[in-house]
Short mmCIF file of C-alpha atoms in Angstrom, two decimals:
data_model
loop_
_atom_site.label_atom_id
_atom_site.label_comp_id
_atom_site.label_asym_id
_atom_site.label_seq_id
_atom_site.Cartn_x
_atom_site.Cartn_y
_atom_site.Cartn_z
CA MET R 28 -14.12 31.21 37.23
CA PHE R 29 -11.05 29.38 36.02
CA ASP R 30 -10.15 26.92 38.71
CA LEU R 31 -8.27 23.61 38.72
CA PHE R 32 -11.44 21.63 38.10
CA VAL R 33 -12.19 23.52 34.90
CA ALA R 34 -8.55 23.23 33.84
CA LYS R 35 -8.72 19.44 34.22
CA ILE R 36 -11.91 19.24 32.20
CA LEU R 37 -10.39 21.36 29.47
CA LEU R 38 -7.21 19.26 29.42
CA ALA R 39 -9.23 16.07 28.94
CA GLY R 40 -11.51 17.74 26.39
CA VAL R 41 -8.73 19.23 24.28
CA MET R 42 -6.80 15.94 24.31
CA THR R 43 -9.94 14.21 23.02
CA ALA R 44 -10.36 16.84 20.28
CA VAL R 45 -6.75 16.41 19.18
CA LEU R 46 -7.18 12.63 18.97
CA ALA R 47 -10.38 13.20 17.02
CA GLY R 48 -8.48 15.38 14.54
CA ALA R 49 -6.08 12.59 13.64
CA LEU R 50 -8.36 9.55 13.91
CA GLY R 51 -11.30 11.43 12.40
CA SER R 52 -9.29 12.49 9.34
CA ILE R 53 -8.45 8.87 8.62
CA LEU R 54 -12.09 7.92 9.21
CA VAL R 55 -13.18 10.49 6.62
CA TRP R 56 -10.49 9.54 4.09
CA ARG R 57 -11.43 5.89 4.40
CA ARG R 58 -15.18 6.59 4.20
CA MET R 59 -15.60 4.73 7.45
CA ALA R 60 -18.01 7.08 9.21
CA TYR R 61 -20.60 4.37 9.64
CA PHE R 62 -17.90 1.98 10.75
CA GLY R 63 -16.97 4.44 13.49
CA THR R 64 -20.64 4.76 14.45
CA ALA R 65 -20.88 1.01 14.87
CA GLN R 66 -17.78 0.95 17.06
CA ALA R 67 -19.12 3.82 19.16
CA HIS R 68 -22.58 2.28 19.58
CA ALA R 69 -20.99 -0.99 20.60
CA ALA R 70 -19.48 0.96 23.49
CA LEU R 71 -22.79 0.72 25.35
CA LEU R 72 -22.57 -3.05 25.30
CA GLY R 73 -19.05 -2.66 26.65
CA VAL R 74 -20.38 -0.46 29.46
CA ALA R 75 -23.03 -3.03 30.36
CA LEU R 76 -20.60 -5.96 30.37
CA ALA R 77 -18.02 -4.01 32.38
CA LEU R 78 -20.63 -3.13 35.01
CA TYR R 79 -21.74 -6.77 35.24
CA LEU R 80 -18.17 -8.00 35.59
CA GLY R 81 -17.13 -5.18 37.86
CA VAL R 82 -14.20 -4.03 35.73
CA ASP R 83 -13.29 -0.52 34.54
CA VAL R 84 -15.92 0.74 32.09
CA ARG R 85 -13.24 1.94 29.69
CA LEU R 86 -11.70 -1.53 29.51
CA GLY R 87 -15.11 -2.98 28.62
CA ILE R 88 -15.59 -0.35 25.93
CA VAL R 89 -12.17 -0.87 24.33
CA LEU R 90 -12.61 -4.64 24.22
CA VAL R 91 -16.18 -4.72 22.91
CA SER R 92 -15.71 -1.98 20.35
CA LEU R 93 -12.44 -3.55 19.18
CA LEU R 94 -14.24 -6.89 18.89
CA VAL R 95 -17.02 -5.30 16.84
CA GLY R 96 -14.40 -3.55 14.70
CA LEU R 97 -12.61 -6.84 14.03
CA LEU R 98 -15.89 -8.58 13.24
CA MET R 99 -16.86 -5.88 10.72
CA TRP R 100 -13.37 -5.94 9.25
CA GLN R 101 -13.63 -9.70 8.74
CA LEU R 102 -17.16 -9.50 7.32
CA GLN R 103 -16.04 -6.91 4.80
CA GLN R 104 -13.60 -9.36 3.26
CA ARG R 105 -16.37 -11.66 2.04
CA SER R 106 -20.08 -11.42 2.45
CA ASP R 107 -23.27 -11.46 0.44
CA LEU R 108 -24.51 -8.41 2.35
CA SER R 109 -23.27 -4.91 1.63
CA THR R 110 -21.07 -3.18 4.17
CA ASP R 111 -23.67 -0.64 5.22
CA THR R 112 -26.21 -3.38 5.88
CA GLN R 113 -23.72 -5.26 8.05
CA LEU R 114 -22.79 -2.09 9.90
CA GLY R 115 -26.44 -1.23 10.44
CA ILE R 116 -27.03 -4.62 12.01
CA LEU R 117 -23.94 -4.51 14.22
CA ALA R 118 -24.24 -0.85 15.25
CA HIS R 119 -27.83 -1.03 16.38
CA GLY R 120 -27.72 -4.67 17.46
CA THR R 121 -24.93 -3.97 19.93
CA LEU R 122 -26.46 -0.67 21.05
CA ALA R 123 -29.81 -2.36 21.73
CA LEU R 124 -28.19 -5.30 23.50
CA GLY R 125 -26.28 -2.85 25.68
CA LEU R 126 -29.52 -1.01 26.54
CA VAL R 127 -31.36 -4.25 27.31
CA LEU R 128 -28.56 -5.37 29.62
CA LEU R 129 -28.30 -1.99 31.36
CA TYR R 130 -32.06 -1.59 31.93
CA GLY R 131 -32.40 -5.26 32.84
CA SER R 132 -29.58 -5.15 35.36
CA GLY R 133 -31.49 -3.08 37.87
CA LEU R 134 -28.27 -1.15 38.43
CA ARG R 135 -28.86 2.49 39.22
CA ILE R 136 -26.77 4.13 36.56
CA ASN R 137 -27.04 7.41 34.72
CA LEU R 138 -27.57 6.20 31.17
CA ASP R 139 -27.60 9.73 29.78
CA ALA R 140 -23.97 10.11 30.84
CA TYR R 141 -22.96 7.27 28.53
CA LEU R 142 -25.17 8.33 25.66
CA PHE R 143 -24.51 12.09 25.67
CA GLY R 144 -21.48 12.55 27.89
CA ASP R 145 -21.12 13.99 31.40
CA ILE R 146 -17.77 15.74 31.56
CA LEU R 147 -18.62 17.41 34.88
CA ALA R 148 -18.49 14.03 36.61
CA ILE R 149 -14.84 13.63 35.62
CA SER R 150 -12.39 12.48 38.30
CA ASP R 151 -8.63 13.02 38.64
CA ARG R 152 -8.12 9.40 37.70
CA ASP R 153 -10.16 9.92 34.49
CA VAL R 154 -8.03 12.90 33.54
CA VAL R 155 -4.83 10.90 34.04
CA ILE R 156 -6.18 8.00 31.96
CA ILE R 157 -7.25 10.33 29.14
CA ALA R 158 -3.91 12.17 29.18
CA VAL R 159 -1.79 9.00 29.21
CA GLY R 160 -4.02 7.05 26.79
CA GLY R 161 -4.22 10.05 24.49
CA GLY R 162 -0.46 10.59 24.60
CA LEU R 163 0.16 6.95 23.77
CA THR R 164 -2.31 7.10 20.88
CA LEU R 165 -0.63 10.20 19.46
CA LEU R 166 2.77 8.52 19.76
CA LEU R 167 1.55 5.47 17.82
CA LEU R 168 -0.10 7.67 15.19
CA TRP R 169 3.11 9.63 14.74
CA ARG R 170 5.22 6.47 14.49
CA PHE R 171 2.98 4.75 11.92
CA TRP R 172 1.64 7.83 10.12
CA SER R 173 3.21 7.06 6.71
CA ALA R 174 1.86 3.52 6.73
CA LEU R 175 -1.59 4.77 7.78
CA LEU R 176 -1.58 7.29 4.93
CA ALA R 177 -0.33 4.78 2.35
CA VAL R 178 -2.88 2.13 3.34
CA THR R 179 -5.64 4.75 3.37
CA ILE R 180 -4.77 6.01 -0.12
CA ASP R 181 -4.54 2.61 -1.76
CA TYR R 182 -4.43 -0.65 0.16
CA GLU R 183 -3.11 -2.72 -2.73
CA LEU R 184 -0.37 -0.32 -3.77
CA ALA R 185 0.73 -0.14 -0.12
CA LYS R 186 0.75 -3.93 0.11
CA VAL R 187 2.88 -4.32 -3.03
CA GLU R 188 5.34 -1.74 -1.68
CA GLY R 189 5.76 -3.79 1.46
CA PHE R 190 3.85 -1.71 4.00
CA PRO R 191 2.55 -3.88 6.87
CA VAL R 192 -1.04 -3.47 5.68
CA VAL R 193 -2.79 -5.88 8.05
CA GLY R 194 -0.92 -4.59 11.08
CA THR R 195 -1.74 -1.02 10.11
CA GLU R 196 -5.46 -1.81 9.75
CA LEU R 197 -5.53 -3.53 13.13
CA LEU R 198 -3.67 -0.64 14.73
CA TYR R 199 -6.27 1.79 13.41
CA LEU R 200 -9.15 -0.31 14.72
CA LEU R 201 -7.47 -0.49 18.13
CA LEU R 202 -6.84 3.25 18.26
CA LEU R 203 -10.42 3.99 17.22
CA SER R 204 -11.75 1.72 19.98
CA SER R 205 -9.49 3.44 22.51
CA MET R 206 -10.69 6.82 21.29
CA VAL R 207 -14.30 5.76 21.89
CA ALA R 208 -13.43 4.64 25.40
CA LEU R 209 -11.48 7.80 26.22
CA SER R 210 -14.06 10.23 24.86
CA ILE R 211 -17.35 8.68 26.02
CA GLN R 212 -17.32 10.79 29.18
CA LEU R 213 -16.88 14.00 27.20
CA ILE R 214 -19.32 13.49 24.38
CA GLY R 215 -21.20 10.19 24.78
CA ALA R 216 -21.51 7.11 22.57
CA LEU R 217 -24.19 8.55 20.31
CA LEU R 218 -22.24 11.66 19.33
CA ILE R 219 -18.60 10.52 19.23
CA VAL R 220 -18.59 10.15 15.46
CA SER R 221 -19.67 13.80 15.09
CA LEU R 222 -16.55 14.95 16.94
CA LEU R 223 -14.49 12.66 14.70
CA ILE R 224 -15.97 13.88 11.45
CA ILE R 225 -17.31 17.43 11.63
CA PRO R 226 -14.17 19.38 12.66
CA VAL R 227 -11.95 17.66 10.09
CA ALA R 228 -14.60 18.08 7.40
CA THR R 229 -14.56 21.80 8.25
CA ALA R 230 -10.76 21.87 8.03
CA ARG R 231 -10.75 20.07 4.67
CA ARG R 232 -11.47 23.23 2.69
CA LEU R 233 -8.51 25.07 4.17
CA ALA R 234 -5.99 22.25 4.06
CA THR R 235 -3.47 21.41 1.35
CA SER R 236 -1.82 18.47 3.12
CA PRO R 237 -3.12 15.58 5.23
CA GLU R 238 -1.38 16.98 8.31
CA GLN R 239 -2.93 20.43 7.86
CA MET R 240 -6.34 18.78 7.87
CA VAL R 241 -5.48 16.90 11.07
CA ILE R 242 -4.19 20.02 12.83
CA GLY R 243 -7.10 22.14 11.56
CA GLY R 244 -9.55 19.50 12.78
CA ALA R 245 -7.82 19.35 16.16
CA LEU R 246 -8.00 23.15 16.56
CA LEU R 247 -11.64 23.43 15.47
CA GLY R 248 -12.57 20.44 17.66
CA SER R 249 -10.79 22.02 20.63
CA LEU R 250 -12.66 25.29 20.08
CA ALA R 251 -15.97 23.42 20.04
CA VAL R 252 -14.99 21.48 23.17
CA VAL R 253 -14.00 24.62 25.08
CA ILE R 254 -17.29 26.33 24.18
CA GLY R 255 -19.19 23.15 25.00
CA VAL R 256 -17.56 22.84 28.42
CA PHE R 257 -18.32 26.44 29.39
CA VAL R 258 -21.93 26.30 28.20
CA SER R 259 -22.35 23.04 30.06
CA LEU R 260 -20.87 24.51 33.26
CA ARG R 261 -23.35 27.40 33.22
CA SER R 262 -26.44 25.46 32.23
CA ASP R 263 -28.07 22.08 32.46
CA ILE R 264 -27.23 21.16 28.89
CA PRO R 265 -24.88 18.16 28.57
CA THR R 266 -21.47 18.88 26.98
CA GLY R 267 -21.76 16.48 24.04
CA PRO R 268 -24.70 18.05 22.21
CA VAL R 269 -23.26 21.56 22.66
CA ILE R 270 -19.92 20.46 21.18
CA VAL R 271 -21.69 18.95 18.18
CA VAL R 272 -23.91 21.99 17.64
CA VAL R 273 -20.89 24.34 17.77
CA SER R 274 -18.94 22.08 15.37
CA THR R 275 -21.84 22.00 12.97
CA LEU R 276 -22.18 25.80 13.04
CA LEU R 277 -18.45 26.14 12.33
CA PHE R 278 -18.85 23.72 9.45
CA ILE R 279 -21.70 25.74 7.94
CA LEU R 280 -19.68 28.95 8.37
CA SER R 281 -16.69 27.39 6.59
CA ARG R 282 -18.87 26.49 3.64
CA LEU R 283 -19.76 30.15 3.25
CA LEU R 284 -16.08 31.06 2.89
CA PRO R 285 -14.26 30.65 -0.41
CA ALA R 286 -12.15 27.47 -0.57
CA ARG R 287 -8.40 27.78 -0.17
CA GLY R 288 -7.30 24.15 -0.33
CA ASP R 289 -7.81 21.81 -3.24
CA MET K 12 7.24 -25.08 -20.06
CA ALA K 13 3.74 -26.35 -20.36
CA LYS K 14 2.77 -28.45 -23.35
CA SER K 15 0.45 -25.79 -24.66
CA THR K 16 3.25 -23.26 -24.95
CA ALA K 17 4.81 -22.76 -28.32
CA THR K 18 7.89 -20.61 -28.70
CA MET K 19 7.36 -18.30 -31.59
CA SER K 20 10.85 -17.19 -32.36
CA ASN K 21 14.39 -18.19 -31.62
CA MET K 22 15.70 -14.67 -32.03
CA PRO K 23 17.95 -13.62 -29.12
CA PRO K 24 16.48 -10.97 -26.84
CA ILE K 25 17.65 -7.42 -27.44
CA ASN K 26 18.24 -6.60 -23.78
CA ARG K 27 20.85 -8.06 -21.48
CA VAL K 28 18.95 -10.51 -19.34
CA GLY K 29 20.14 -11.22 -15.80
CA ALA K 30 19.05 -13.21 -12.77
CA GLU K 31 15.49 -14.42 -12.47
CA LEU K 32 13.41 -11.93 -10.46
CA ILE K 33 10.12 -13.75 -10.31
CA SER K 34 8.96 -17.09 -11.53
CA ALA K 35 5.65 -18.88 -11.34
CA THR K 36 5.04 -22.48 -12.32
CA ASP K 37 1.84 -24.38 -12.82
CA LEU K 38 -0.43 -21.64 -11.43
CA SER K 39 -4.10 -22.46 -11.38
CA TYR K 40 -6.93 -20.31 -10.13
CA ALA K 41 -10.68 -20.85 -10.21
CA ARG K 42 -13.55 -18.93 -8.66
CA GLY K 43 -17.21 -19.81 -8.53
CA GLY K 44 -16.60 -23.00 -10.50
CA ARG K 45 -15.05 -21.01 -13.31
CA ILE K 46 -11.47 -21.62 -14.37
CA ILE K 47 -9.56 -18.37 -14.62
CA LEU K 48 -5.99 -19.62 -14.84
CA GLN K 49 -4.86 -23.10 -15.73
CA GLN K 50 -1.31 -24.36 -15.31
CA VAL K 51 0.32 -21.04 -16.13
CA ASP K 52 4.09 -20.76 -16.21
CA ILE K 53 5.67 -17.34 -16.38
CA SER K 54 9.01 -15.91 -15.36
CA LEU K 55 10.82 -12.62 -15.65
CA CYS K 56 14.51 -11.81 -15.39
CA ARG K 57 16.41 -8.65 -14.53
CA GLY K 58 16.75 -6.49 -17.61
CA GLU K 59 13.92 -8.19 -19.44
CA ILE K 60 10.75 -6.57 -20.78
CA VAL K 61 7.80 -8.93 -20.99
CA THR K 62 4.40 -7.96 -22.32
CA LEU K 63 1.42 -9.99 -21.21
CA ILE K 64 -1.38 -9.83 -23.71
CA GLY K 65 -4.74 -11.47 -23.98
CA PRO K 66 -8.38 -10.65 -24.58
CA ASN K 67 -10.67 -9.34 -21.86
CA GLY K 68 -11.38 -12.03 -19.33
CA ALA K 69 -8.24 -13.97 -20.22
CA GLY K 70 -7.03 -13.90 -16.63
CA LYS K 71 -4.32 -11.23 -17.08
CA SER K 72 -5.37 -9.22 -14.07
CA THR K 73 -5.62 -12.31 -11.89
CA LEU K 74 -2.18 -13.46 -12.97
CA VAL K 75 -0.69 -10.05 -12.25
CA ARG K 76 -2.41 -9.92 -8.85
CA ILE K 77 -0.92 -13.32 -8.02
CA LEU K 78 2.55 -12.17 -9.09
CA LEU K 79 2.14 -9.01 -6.99
CA GLY K 80 1.14 -11.07 -3.97
CA LEU K 81 -2.34 -9.52 -3.87
CA CYS K 82 -4.09 -12.85 -4.23
CA GLN K 83 -3.22 -16.48 -3.82
CA ALA K 84 -3.25 -19.09 -6.55
CA ASP K 85 -5.17 -22.29 -5.78
CA SER K 86 -2.15 -24.32 -6.76
CA GLY K 87 1.27 -23.82 -8.29
CA GLN K 88 4.48 -22.24 -7.13
CA LEU K 89 5.60 -18.66 -6.97
CA THR K 90 9.24 -17.79 -6.38
CA ARG K 91 10.38 -14.25 -5.86
CA GLN K 92 13.90 -12.99 -5.49
CA ARG K 93 14.64 -12.10 -1.88
CA ALA K 94 13.88 -8.48 -0.93
CA LEU K 95 12.51 -7.81 -4.39
CA ARG K 96 11.63 -4.15 -4.83
CA THR K 97 8.45 -4.04 -6.86
CA GLY K 98 7.21 -0.90 -8.54
CA TYR K 99 3.54 -1.22 -9.37
CA VAL K 100 1.55 1.07 -11.63
CA PRO K 101 -2.11 0.21 -11.15
CA GLN K 102 -4.75 1.26 -13.65
CA MET K 103 -6.21 3.71 -11.20
CA LEU K 104 -6.17 4.85 -7.63
CA LYS K 105 -9.08 4.45 -5.22
CA MET K 106 -8.38 7.63 -3.31
CA ASP K 107 -11.02 9.65 -1.50
CA PRO K 108 -11.18 13.35 -2.47
CA GLY K 109 -11.42 14.08 1.26
CA MET K 110 -7.66 13.80 1.63
CA PRO K 111 -5.77 16.93 0.61
CA ILE K 112 -2.49 15.73 -0.88
CA THR K 113 -0.04 17.03 -3.44
CA VAL K 114 1.72 15.06 -6.15
CA GLN K 115 5.04 15.63 -4.32
CA ARG K 116 3.71 14.10 -1.12
CA PHE K 117 2.06 11.17 -2.87
CA VAL K 118 5.28 10.14 -4.64
CA ASP K 119 7.22 10.72 -1.41
CA LEU K 120 5.11 8.05 0.33
CA SER K 121 7.05 5.31 -1.46
CA PRO K 122 8.70 3.36 1.37
CA TYR K 123 11.78 2.23 -0.50
CA GLN K 124 15.21 3.60 0.28
CA ARG K 125 16.07 5.83 -2.59
CA ASP K 126 18.84 7.68 -4.29
CA MET K 127 16.50 9.62 -6.54
CA ALA K 128 14.65 12.77 -5.50
CA VAL K 129 10.88 12.93 -5.97
CA ILE K 130 11.26 15.70 -8.52
CA ASP K 131 13.69 13.60 -10.58
CA ALA K 132 11.25 10.69 -10.63
CA LEU K 133 8.50 13.06 -11.74
CA ALA K 134 10.83 14.44 -14.42
CA LEU K 135 11.53 10.89 -15.61
CA ALA K 136 7.79 10.37 -15.94
CA GLY K 137 7.50 13.72 -17.73
CA VAL K 138 5.35 15.44 -15.11
CA ALA K 139 7.84 17.49 -13.09
CA ASP K 140 5.64 20.55 -13.54
CA LEU K 141 2.82 18.89 -11.57
CA VAL K 142 4.85 18.55 -8.38
CA ARG K 143 2.92 21.13 -6.36
CA TYR K 144 -0.52 20.29 -7.67
CA SER K 145 -3.26 18.41 -5.89
CA MET K 146 -3.67 14.73 -6.70
CA HIS K 147 -7.38 15.32 -7.21
CA HIS K 148 -7.18 17.49 -10.29
CA LEU K 149 -5.08 15.35 -12.59
CA SER K 150 -6.21 13.99 -15.93
CA GLY K 151 -6.16 10.24 -16.46
CA GLY K 152 -2.88 10.40 -18.35
CA GLU K 153 -1.26 12.65 -15.75
CA LEU K 154 -2.32 10.36 -12.93
CA ARG K 155 -0.81 7.39 -14.77
CA ARG K 156 2.50 9.23 -15.02
CA VAL K 157 2.43 10.26 -11.38
CA LEU K 158 1.84 6.60 -10.48
CA LEU K 159 4.77 5.72 -12.72
CA ALA K 160 6.91 8.28 -10.85
CA ARG K 161 5.90 6.72 -7.52
CA ALA K 162 7.00 3.34 -8.87
CA LEU K 163 10.28 4.68 -10.30
CA VAL K 164 11.36 6.73 -7.29
CA GLY K 165 12.08 3.54 -5.34
CA ASN K 166 14.39 2.28 -8.11
CA PRO K 167 12.51 -1.02 -8.41
CA ASP K 168 14.03 -4.33 -9.48
CA LEU K 169 10.73 -5.21 -11.07
CA LEU K 170 8.27 -2.79 -12.62
CA ILE K 171 4.73 -4.06 -13.18
CA LEU K 172 2.35 -1.89 -15.20
CA ASP K 173 -1.30 -2.78 -15.58
CA GLU K 174 -2.49 -1.52 -18.96
CA PRO K 175 -0.29 1.60 -18.92
CA ALA K 176 -1.66 2.59 -22.30
CA ALA K 177 -5.37 2.24 -21.44
CA GLY K 178 -7.22 5.51 -21.85
CA VAL K 179 -4.11 7.32 -23.10
CA ASP K 180 -3.90 8.62 -26.65
CA ILE K 181 -1.35 7.21 -29.06
CA THR K 182 1.21 9.99 -28.51
CA GLY K 183 0.84 9.59 -24.77
CA GLN K 184 1.29 5.83 -25.07
CA GLN K 185 4.43 6.34 -27.06
CA GLU K 186 5.77 8.73 -24.43
CA ILE K 187 4.98 6.39 -21.56
CA TYR K 188 6.69 3.55 -23.39
CA SER K 189 9.75 5.75 -24.09
CA MET K 190 10.01 6.59 -20.40
CA ILE K 191 9.76 2.96 -19.37
CA LYS K 192 12.37 2.04 -21.94
CA ALA K 193 14.76 4.81 -20.87
CA PHE K 194 14.44 3.85 -17.21
CA HIS K 195 14.85 0.18 -18.03
CA GLN K 196 18.00 0.82 -20.02
CA GLN K 197 19.52 2.91 -17.26
CA TYR K 198 18.71 0.61 -14.35
CA GLN K 199 18.31 -2.82 -15.98
CA THR K 200 14.91 -3.16 -14.37
CA GLY K 201 12.72 -6.14 -15.18
CA VAL K 202 9.48 -4.88 -16.72
CA LEU K 203 6.12 -6.62 -16.98
CA LEU K 204 3.49 -4.82 -19.03
CA VAL K 205 -0.11 -5.88 -19.34
CA SER K 206 -2.07 -5.10 -22.46
CA HIS K 207 -5.42 -6.20 -23.77
CA ASP K 208 -4.53 -4.92 -27.18
CA LEU K 209 -3.20 -7.66 -29.40
CA HIS K 210 -1.87 -5.18 -31.91
CA LEU K 211 -0.11 -2.50 -29.91
CA VAL K 212 2.84 -3.79 -28.00
CA MET K 213 5.88 -1.89 -26.85
CA ALA K 214 8.58 -2.27 -29.47
CA ALA K 215 11.33 -2.87 -26.90
CA THR K 216 9.52 -5.94 -25.60
CA ASP K 217 11.79 -8.96 -25.38
CA ARG K 218 9.01 -11.42 -25.05
CA VAL K 219 5.29 -11.36 -25.58
CA VAL K 220 3.27 -13.81 -23.52
CA CYS K 221 -0.20 -14.48 -24.81
CA LEU K 222 -2.59 -15.56 -22.13
CA ASN K 223 -6.05 -16.97 -22.39
CA GLN K 224 -6.53 -18.94 -19.18
CA HIS K 225 -3.31 -20.71 -20.05
CA VAL K 226 -0.21 -19.46 -21.84
CA CYS K 227 -1.20 -19.82 -25.47
CA CYS K 228 2.18 -18.90 -26.89
CA GLN K 229 5.08 -16.59 -26.35
CA GLY K 230 7.89 -15.13 -28.38
CA SER K 231 9.64 -11.98 -29.50
CA PRO K 232 7.68 -9.36 -31.41
CA ASP K 233 10.69 -8.75 -33.66
CA ALA K 234 9.17 -10.64 -36.55
CA VAL K 235 7.16 -7.52 -37.17
CA ARG K 236 9.11 -4.89 -35.28
CA ASP K 237 11.34 -4.08 -38.22
CA ASN K 238 8.52 -4.03 -40.66
CA ALA K 239 8.55 -0.43 -41.78
CA ALA K 240 5.13 -0.59 -43.31
CA TYR K 241 3.57 -1.53 -39.96
CA LEU K 242 5.50 1.11 -38.05
CA GLU K 243 4.46 3.69 -40.57
CA LEU K 244 0.90 2.61 -40.27
CA PHE K 245 0.95 3.43 -36.56
CA ASN K 246 3.32 6.36 -37.01
CA ALA K 247 4.89 5.53 -33.67
CA GLY K 248 8.46 4.47 -33.12
CA GLU K 249 7.88 2.89 -29.74
CA LEU K 250 4.89 0.92 -30.91
CA ALA K 251 5.05 -2.16 -32.99
CA VAL K 252 2.49 -4.52 -34.28
CA TYR K 253 2.70 -7.94 -32.81
CA THR K 254 1.52 -10.49 -35.28
CA HIS K 255 0.06 -13.36 -33.52
CA HIS K 256 0.12 -16.87 -34.85
CA HIS K 257 -2.12 -19.14 -32.90
CA ASP K 258 -1.31 -22.79 -33.07
CA HIS K 259 -4.78 -23.61 -31.81
CA ARG K 260 -8.18 -22.02 -31.42
CA HIS K 261 -10.43 -21.51 -28.44
CA GLY K 262 -14.02 -22.65 -28.48
CA ILE K 263 -16.65 -20.25 -27.21
CA ASP K 264 -16.29 -21.82 -23.77
CA GLY K 265 -12.58 -20.97 -23.79
CA ARG K 266 -11.43 -24.53 -24.17
CA VAL K 267 -8.62 -25.28 -26.59
CA VAL K 268 -9.66 -26.65 -29.93
CA HIS K 269 -6.71 -28.14 -31.79
CA LYS K 270 -6.57 -27.88 -35.52
CA GLY K 271 -7.10 -30.89 -37.69
#
């Protein structure tokens, strides 16, 4: 059964996987997995605040997770606590605050949808937002790709060479927040980082350039998403966990193959 | 020039010195109640090779970071020529092995407009044969040369090298210094080298600046450069021994103790 509804789901899902390939590669190269987790967990607080204020949930997510990203970015500059301690506090602090607000609100909402994703509830408007937001993100990534690579490889060398280092960092935080907002429906706040990391980590062994890793990650992520969507359509299992399980299996398989890249 | 600076030699510099590229006056920097730099004056002109020497903890790295714009002095002035192209060779690279990247691509990331191909820059640095290799399987010396190629490909006005000889054997040091010298002669680049070794200084250096929180003294290394016995001792044409005449001593707290 391949109807328009399934096509729309797949379009949104594949777009998300492609974004995850690019943003996830940078996340891995920068060792920011936990940073991404904190931004994703903060999404729940964004959901709660958006519901209270009656604005679009995605807007709430982008703003709160960007705010948390900026806060962590600032804290990293100078602090007596290590980065992982700070991230642990912010990630779970914001997640818990979001849960308290959502349960305390008395609103009848499907919390599981935000935690694990509920792609089957997707509307035409959601698909348009994901397609346009995703397209815009890809455009910005393409435009600033060299700067993103240079800053990722060595911040100080990039700064000396005149790359706009602060602007590039802020752009990445913004794009990561947008990614969280765009993908929460597909995979849920708790599992977003898996989609960002696992497919690109699988692609790493086969890649010899940064772009190959991005494209490989996008393809593997898309494969996992397509499988996840179909399993989810035929069963009661939410899409997010299936996508992550498939990605993880692909990762394990790749480790059994001999390495081609460097 | 600060009072504590003593010019060691009046010999004219060997290289043709042009417009001032970068100049810092009265730089001071302290962290955690500890003075790291105190009223430091330093400047560098086009076509000039300056070697900054000093013991560990003398503030060399901090001074270089200030000159590179990577950190801010507490006080003092820093003037840089407009649109200065700076080539920087750091001691190492903090790159995650998760990123697959070849030497070619890494050097190609230099943002400066260029009239030199990546492969030519690599050839200048003596590592053209590494062009297709991964950045993650280079030896320390190879990485240093690839970093040098990245700095050279942009045809910089100012080349700043942080301990280019650290961790490289004496032949390798000599080669790196030859490359810097050849590039400098061709393009009249200003070169700032940092070294913690008081004895090994590039022979083509116009001026040696000795730093220990403040500029202790500066001058040309030529007093010893022509000394055949010293050159023979090190068996290295590009290396010379810089004999250092302090006009004062430092107490164990780093403060200046004047003689007499």
